[in-house]
PDB file of C-alpha atoms in Angstrom:
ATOM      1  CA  UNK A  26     -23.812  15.424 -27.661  1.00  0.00           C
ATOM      2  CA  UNK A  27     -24.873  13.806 -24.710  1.00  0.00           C
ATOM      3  CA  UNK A  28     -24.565  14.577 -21.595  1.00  0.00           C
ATOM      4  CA  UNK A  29     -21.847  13.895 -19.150  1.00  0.00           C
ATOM      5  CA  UNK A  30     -23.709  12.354 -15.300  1.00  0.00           C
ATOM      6  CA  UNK A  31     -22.613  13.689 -11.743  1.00  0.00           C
ATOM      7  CA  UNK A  32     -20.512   9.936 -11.858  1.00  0.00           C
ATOM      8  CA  UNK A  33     -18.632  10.335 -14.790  1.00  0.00           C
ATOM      9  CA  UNK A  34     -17.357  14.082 -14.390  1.00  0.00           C
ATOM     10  CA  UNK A  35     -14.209  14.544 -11.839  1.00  0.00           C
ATOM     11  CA  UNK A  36     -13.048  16.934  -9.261  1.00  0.00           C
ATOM     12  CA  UNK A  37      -9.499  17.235  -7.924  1.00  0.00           C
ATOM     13  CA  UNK A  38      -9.161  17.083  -4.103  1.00  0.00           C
ATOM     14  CA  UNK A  39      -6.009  19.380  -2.628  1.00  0.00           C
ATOM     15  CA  UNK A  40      -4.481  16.851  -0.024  1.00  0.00           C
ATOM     16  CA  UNK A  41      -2.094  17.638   2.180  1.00  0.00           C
ATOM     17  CA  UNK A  42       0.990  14.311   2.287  1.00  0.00           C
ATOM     18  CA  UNK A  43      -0.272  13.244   5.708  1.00  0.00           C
ATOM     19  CA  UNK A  44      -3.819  13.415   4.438  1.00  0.00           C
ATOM     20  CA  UNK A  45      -3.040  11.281   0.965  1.00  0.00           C
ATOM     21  CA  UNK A  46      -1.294   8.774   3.138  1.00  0.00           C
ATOM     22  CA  UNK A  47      -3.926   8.381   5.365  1.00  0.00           C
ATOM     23  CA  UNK A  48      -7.158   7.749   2.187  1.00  0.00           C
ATOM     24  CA  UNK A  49      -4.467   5.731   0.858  1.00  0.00           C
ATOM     25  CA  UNK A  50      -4.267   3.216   3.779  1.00  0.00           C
ATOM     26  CA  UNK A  51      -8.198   3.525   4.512  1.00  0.00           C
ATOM     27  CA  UNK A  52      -8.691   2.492   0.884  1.00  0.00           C
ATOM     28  CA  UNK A  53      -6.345  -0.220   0.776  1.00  0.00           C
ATOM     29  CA  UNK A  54      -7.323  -1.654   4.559  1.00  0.00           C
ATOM     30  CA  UNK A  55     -10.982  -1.818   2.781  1.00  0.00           C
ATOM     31  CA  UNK A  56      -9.981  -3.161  -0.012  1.00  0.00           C
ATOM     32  CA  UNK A  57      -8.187  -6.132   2.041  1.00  0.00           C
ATOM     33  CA  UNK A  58     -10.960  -6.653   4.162  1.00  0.00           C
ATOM     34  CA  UNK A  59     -12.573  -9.516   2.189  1.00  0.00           C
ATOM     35  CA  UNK A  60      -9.252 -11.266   1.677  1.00  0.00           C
ATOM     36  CA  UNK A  61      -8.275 -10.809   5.229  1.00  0.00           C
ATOM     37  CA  UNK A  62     -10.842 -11.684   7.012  1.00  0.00           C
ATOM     38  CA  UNK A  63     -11.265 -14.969   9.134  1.00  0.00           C
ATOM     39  CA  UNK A  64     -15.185 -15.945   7.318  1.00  0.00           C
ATOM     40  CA  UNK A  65     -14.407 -13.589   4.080  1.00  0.00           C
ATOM     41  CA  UNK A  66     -18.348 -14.761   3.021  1.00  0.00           C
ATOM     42  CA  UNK A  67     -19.329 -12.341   5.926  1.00  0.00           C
ATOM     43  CA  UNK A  68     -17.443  -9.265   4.441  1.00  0.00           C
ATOM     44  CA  UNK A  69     -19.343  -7.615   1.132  1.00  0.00           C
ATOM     45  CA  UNK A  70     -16.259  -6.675  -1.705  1.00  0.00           C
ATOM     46  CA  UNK A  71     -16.024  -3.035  -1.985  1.00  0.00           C
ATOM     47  CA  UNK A  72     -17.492  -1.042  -4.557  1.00  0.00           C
ATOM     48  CA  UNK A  73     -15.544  -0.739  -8.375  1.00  0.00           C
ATOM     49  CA  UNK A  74     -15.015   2.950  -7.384  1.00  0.00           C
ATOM     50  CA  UNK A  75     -13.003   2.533  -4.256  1.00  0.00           C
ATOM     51  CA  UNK A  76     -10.409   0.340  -6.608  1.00  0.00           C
ATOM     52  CA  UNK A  77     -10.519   2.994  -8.924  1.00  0.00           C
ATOM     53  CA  UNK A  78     -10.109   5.530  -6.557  1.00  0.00           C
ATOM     54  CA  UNK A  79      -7.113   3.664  -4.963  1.00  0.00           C
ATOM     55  CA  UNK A  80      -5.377   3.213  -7.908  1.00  0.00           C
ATOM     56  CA  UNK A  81      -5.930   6.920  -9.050  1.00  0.00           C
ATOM     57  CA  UNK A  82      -4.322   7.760  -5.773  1.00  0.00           C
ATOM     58  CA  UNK A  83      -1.506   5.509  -5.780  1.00  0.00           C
ATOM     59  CA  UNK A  84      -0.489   6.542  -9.038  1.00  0.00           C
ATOM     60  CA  UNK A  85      -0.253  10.195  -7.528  1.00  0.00           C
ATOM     61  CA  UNK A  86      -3.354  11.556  -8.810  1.00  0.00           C
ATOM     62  CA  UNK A  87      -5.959  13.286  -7.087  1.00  0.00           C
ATOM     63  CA  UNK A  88      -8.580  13.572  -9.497  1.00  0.00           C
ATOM     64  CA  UNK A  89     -12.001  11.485  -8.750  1.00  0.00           C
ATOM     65  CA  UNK A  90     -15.441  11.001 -10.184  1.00  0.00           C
ATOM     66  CA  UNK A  91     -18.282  11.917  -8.311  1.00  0.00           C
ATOM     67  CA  UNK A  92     -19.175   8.287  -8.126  1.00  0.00           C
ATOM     68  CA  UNK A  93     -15.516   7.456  -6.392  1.00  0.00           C
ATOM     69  CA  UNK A  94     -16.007  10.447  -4.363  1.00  0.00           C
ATOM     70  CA  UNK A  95     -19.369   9.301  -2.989  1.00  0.00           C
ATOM     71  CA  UNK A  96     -17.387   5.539  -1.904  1.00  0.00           C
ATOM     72  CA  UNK A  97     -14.720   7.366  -0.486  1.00  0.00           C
ATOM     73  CA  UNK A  98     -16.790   9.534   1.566  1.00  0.00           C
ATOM     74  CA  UNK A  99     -19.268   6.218   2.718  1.00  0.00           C
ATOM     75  CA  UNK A 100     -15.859   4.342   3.876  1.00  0.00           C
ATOM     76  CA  UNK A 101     -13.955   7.507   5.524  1.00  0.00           C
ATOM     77  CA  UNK A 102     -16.833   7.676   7.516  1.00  0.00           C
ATOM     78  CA  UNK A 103     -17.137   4.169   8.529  1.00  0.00           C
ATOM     79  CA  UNK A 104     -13.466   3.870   9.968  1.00  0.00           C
ATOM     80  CA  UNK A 105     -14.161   7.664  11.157  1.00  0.00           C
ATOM     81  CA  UNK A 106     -16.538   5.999  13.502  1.00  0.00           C
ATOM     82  CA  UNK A 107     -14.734   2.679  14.067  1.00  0.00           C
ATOM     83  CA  UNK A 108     -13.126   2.147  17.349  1.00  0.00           C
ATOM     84  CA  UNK A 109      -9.874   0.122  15.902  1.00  0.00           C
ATOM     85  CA  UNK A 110      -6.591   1.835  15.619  1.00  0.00           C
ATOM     86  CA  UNK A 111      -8.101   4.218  12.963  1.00  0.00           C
ATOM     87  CA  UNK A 112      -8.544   6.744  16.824  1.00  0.00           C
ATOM     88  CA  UNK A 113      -5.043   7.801  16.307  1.00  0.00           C
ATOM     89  CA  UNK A 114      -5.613   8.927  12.663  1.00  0.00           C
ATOM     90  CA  UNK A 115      -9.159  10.594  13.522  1.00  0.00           C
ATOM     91  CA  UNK A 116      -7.826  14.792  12.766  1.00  0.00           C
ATOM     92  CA  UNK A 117      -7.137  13.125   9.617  1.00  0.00           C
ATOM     93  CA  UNK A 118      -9.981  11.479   8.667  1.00  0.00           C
ATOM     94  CA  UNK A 119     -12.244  14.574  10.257  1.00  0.00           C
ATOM     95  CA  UNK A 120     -10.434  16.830   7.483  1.00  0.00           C
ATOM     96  CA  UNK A 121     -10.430  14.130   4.779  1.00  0.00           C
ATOM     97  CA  UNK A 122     -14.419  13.981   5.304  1.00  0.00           C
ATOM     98  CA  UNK A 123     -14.984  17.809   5.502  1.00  0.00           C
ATOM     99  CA  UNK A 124     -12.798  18.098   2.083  1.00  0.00           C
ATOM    100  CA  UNK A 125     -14.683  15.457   0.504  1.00  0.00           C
ATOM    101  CA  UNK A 126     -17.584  16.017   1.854  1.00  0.00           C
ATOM    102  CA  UNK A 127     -17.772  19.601   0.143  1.00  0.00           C
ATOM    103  CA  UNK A 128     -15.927  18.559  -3.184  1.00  0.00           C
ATOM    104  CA  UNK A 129     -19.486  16.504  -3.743  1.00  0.00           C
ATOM    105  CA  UNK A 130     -21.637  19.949  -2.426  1.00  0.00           C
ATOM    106  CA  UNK A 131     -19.497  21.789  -4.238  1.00  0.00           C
ATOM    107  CA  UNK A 132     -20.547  20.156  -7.582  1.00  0.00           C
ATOM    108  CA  UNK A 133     -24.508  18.950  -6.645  1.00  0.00           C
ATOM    109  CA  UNK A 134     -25.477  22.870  -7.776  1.00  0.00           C
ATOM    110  CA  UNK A 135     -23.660  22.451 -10.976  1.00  0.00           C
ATOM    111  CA  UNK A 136     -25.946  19.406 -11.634  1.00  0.00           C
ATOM    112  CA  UNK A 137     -28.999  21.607 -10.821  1.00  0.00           C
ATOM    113  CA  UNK A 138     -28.411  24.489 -13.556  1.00  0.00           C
ATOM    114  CA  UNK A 139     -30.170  22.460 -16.568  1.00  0.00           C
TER     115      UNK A 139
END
């Protein structure tokens, strides 16, 4: 049998409403980027994972590969550090980073323990 990669297994991420809401829009605001922007050739598409992971999520689901995991955390942290409108949402994307920050350090020793 063989066997499953870090990107292919999934974890489930306990999210508070205010805290879904908030990846939701992040995910969604990146995903629009490209098509929003003014010179959309300067903007680089997302990753496949952050469509998957938006999708997962807006179908009420919580559970994410590794690999979506890993684009969620690279774009939380982005607008964490952005100085748009994303300030008045900061608590939320602090805890959203801490919680998927250790779903992914949660699972690397599992990887480890051939």
């Amino acid at each position: 049998m063989p066997e499953q990669s870090a990107h292919s297994q999934s974890v489930t991420l306990s999210l508070p409403l205010e805290e879904q809401w908030t990846l939701h829009h992040v995910l969604l605001d990146r995903i629009e980027q490209e098509r929003t922007a003014t010179d959309p050739t300067t903007v680089d598409p997302p990753p496949v994972e952050v469509f998957q992971a938006f999708e997962t999520l807006d179908a009420g689901h919580a559970r994410f590969t590794i690999a979506q995991l890993d684009a969620i955390q690279t774009i939380l942290a982005e607008y964490h550090h952005s100085p748009t409108w994303w300030e008045l949402e900061r608590p939320q994307l602090e805890e959203l980073l801490y919680r998927v920050s250790s779903a992914i350090d949660g699972f690397e020793p599992a990887l480890s323990a051939d």
